[in-house]
Amino acid sequence: MKALMLDGIKHFSYVDVPVPVISAPDQVLIQLKAAAICGSDVHGMDGSTGRRIPPIIMGHEAAGVIAAVGSAVKYFTPGDRVTFDSTISCGRCFYCQRGEVNLCDNRRVVGVSCQEYKQDGAFAEYIVVPERVLYKLPEQVDFIHGALAEPVAVAAHALSLAQLSPGDSVLIVGTGLIGLILLQLLRLHTSGTIIAVDIDEKRLELAKGLGADRVLLSNNNIGEQIRSLTGGRGADKAFEVVGTEKTVGTAIEGLRKGGRLTLVGNVSPFINLPLQAVVTRQLDLQGSCAISGEYPLALQLMADKKIDLSPIISAVAPLKEGAAWFERLYNREAGLLKVVLEI
């Protein structure tokens, strides 16, 4: 089969590799139809994250058709249109037994190669995954949009942790893919003011079109601007979806006393935290990791057209052109947000 292989730092090859085989009775073989390029793949291709050690077939946002099933597979048959959770949980550990599959002690993330494991991903014609991470695509959702079910579910999981009330004002720091999806989910859940902050004016324009009440270009007096839009107090809730020291600082500065910050972005492994501000203003900081059962909700929202992904998809291109699109995304080409590769 053909695959887009990261075979060196910032270097891809479009190569022939063996088709993966079903090696356990609960596994399925999926013929992939579309796979989206995630920001974590773009950040990881230069070796900075330690999560994409070459050689590796990256890609964890995908959709396709089941080609074959193992002998113990119960709920899926060849021909089913499916997507899958990017986290392969063991199903046996303490956390899996509690339903917290995203915190599994033995989790493996599709398309990740690190010191602990290597799990080839979806930038290929076929992939093998266990039945327990599969979800059927609704008829209304095509493969291109189905490949984005994973980031929709990531945003839905973050929202589930935020303890949002119907009238809360909300600050979103970062209007990339997750931020723009989260914005649409928030618009369904609160009548309060939604404020989006970014350094990219074009993304802020898109955020305004997708439901943000106010958009702010990040600058030195961003906290003051946020407070002026929220009764002088700051936002009730905030979401940080970038993962840098500066953006986390902006989110903390933009919260009211007693506010709650949900941290989704994780580009930087470590940051300096303004501890006194967190403690003396009694802020809640909540991490959000991956997905824990939100796929059915995400797919239903997509099927019902409650989430509009079309403005977020910048380009659809064949898998063999993936290397060029990775380079354009890595160089932060103006106007590029989400690229989906057809297979």
JSON list of C-alpha atoms in Angstrom, two decimals, residues 171 219-224 226-227 233-234 248-256 274 281 283:
[
{"chain": "A", "resi": 171, "resn": "LEU", "atom": "CA", "xyz": [-12.87, 33.75, 26.64]},
{"chain": "A", "resi": 219, "resn": "ASN", "atom": "CA", "xyz": [-1.45, 42.92, 22.45]},
{"chain": "A", "resi": 220, "resn": "ASN", "atom": "CA", "xyz": [0.05, 44.31, 25.62]},
{"chain": "A", "resi": 221, "resn": "ASN", "atom": "CA", "xyz": [-3.24, 45.57, 27.10]},
{"chain": "A", "resi": 222, "resn": "ILE", "atom": "CA", "xyz": [-5.33, 42.51, 26.21]},
{"chain": "A", "resi": 223, "resn": "GLY", "atom": "CA", "xyz": [-6.42, 41.93, 29.82]},
{"chain": "A", "resi": 224, "resn": "GLU", "atom": "CA", "xyz": [-7.79, 45.44, 30.07]},
{"chain": "A", "resi": 226, "resn": "ILE", "atom": "CA", "xyz": [-11.25, 41.72, 28.03]},
{"chain": "A", "resi": 227, "resn": "ARG", "atom": "CA", "xyz": [-12.31, 43.28, 31.34]},
{"chain": "A", "resi": 233, "resn": "ARG", "atom": "CA", "xyz": [-14.39, 41.76, 36.03]},
{"chain": "A", "resi": 234, "resn": "GLY", "atom": "CA", "xyz": [-13.10, 39.38, 33.38]},
{"chain": "A", "resi": 248, "resn": "VAL", "atom": "CA", "xyz": [-1.87, 30.70, 29.07]},
{"chain": "A", "resi": 249, "resn": "GLY", "atom": "CA", "xyz": [-0.93, 34.00, 30.71]},
{"chain": "A", "resi": 250, "resn": "THR", "atom": "CA", "xyz": [-3.49, 35.81, 28.55]},
{"chain": "A", "resi": 251, "resn": "ALA", "atom": "CA", "xyz": [-6.21, 33.35, 29.56]},
{"chain": "A", "resi": 252, "resn": "ILE", "atom": "CA", "xyz": [-5.41, 33.75, 33.26]},
{"chain": "A", "resi": 253, "resn": "GLU", "atom": "CA", "xyz": [-5.30, 37.53, 32.96]},
{"chain": "A", "resi": 254, "resn": "GLY", "atom": "CA", "xyz": [-8.66, 37.57, 31.18]},
{"chain": "A", "resi": 255, "resn": "LEU", "atom": "CA", "xyz": [-10.53, 35.58, 33.88]},
{"chain": "A", "resi": 256, "resn": "ARG", "atom": "CA", "xyz": [-12.56, 37.10, 36.69]},
{"chain": "A", "resi": 274, "resn": "PRO", "atom": "CA", "xyz": [1.67, 33.22, 37.48]},
{"chain": "A", "resi": 281, "resn": "ARG", "atom": "CA", "xyz": [-7.82, 35.25, 42.64]},
{"chain": "A", "resi": 283, "resn": "LEU", "atom": "CA", "xyz": [-8.87, 30.44, 39.90]}
]
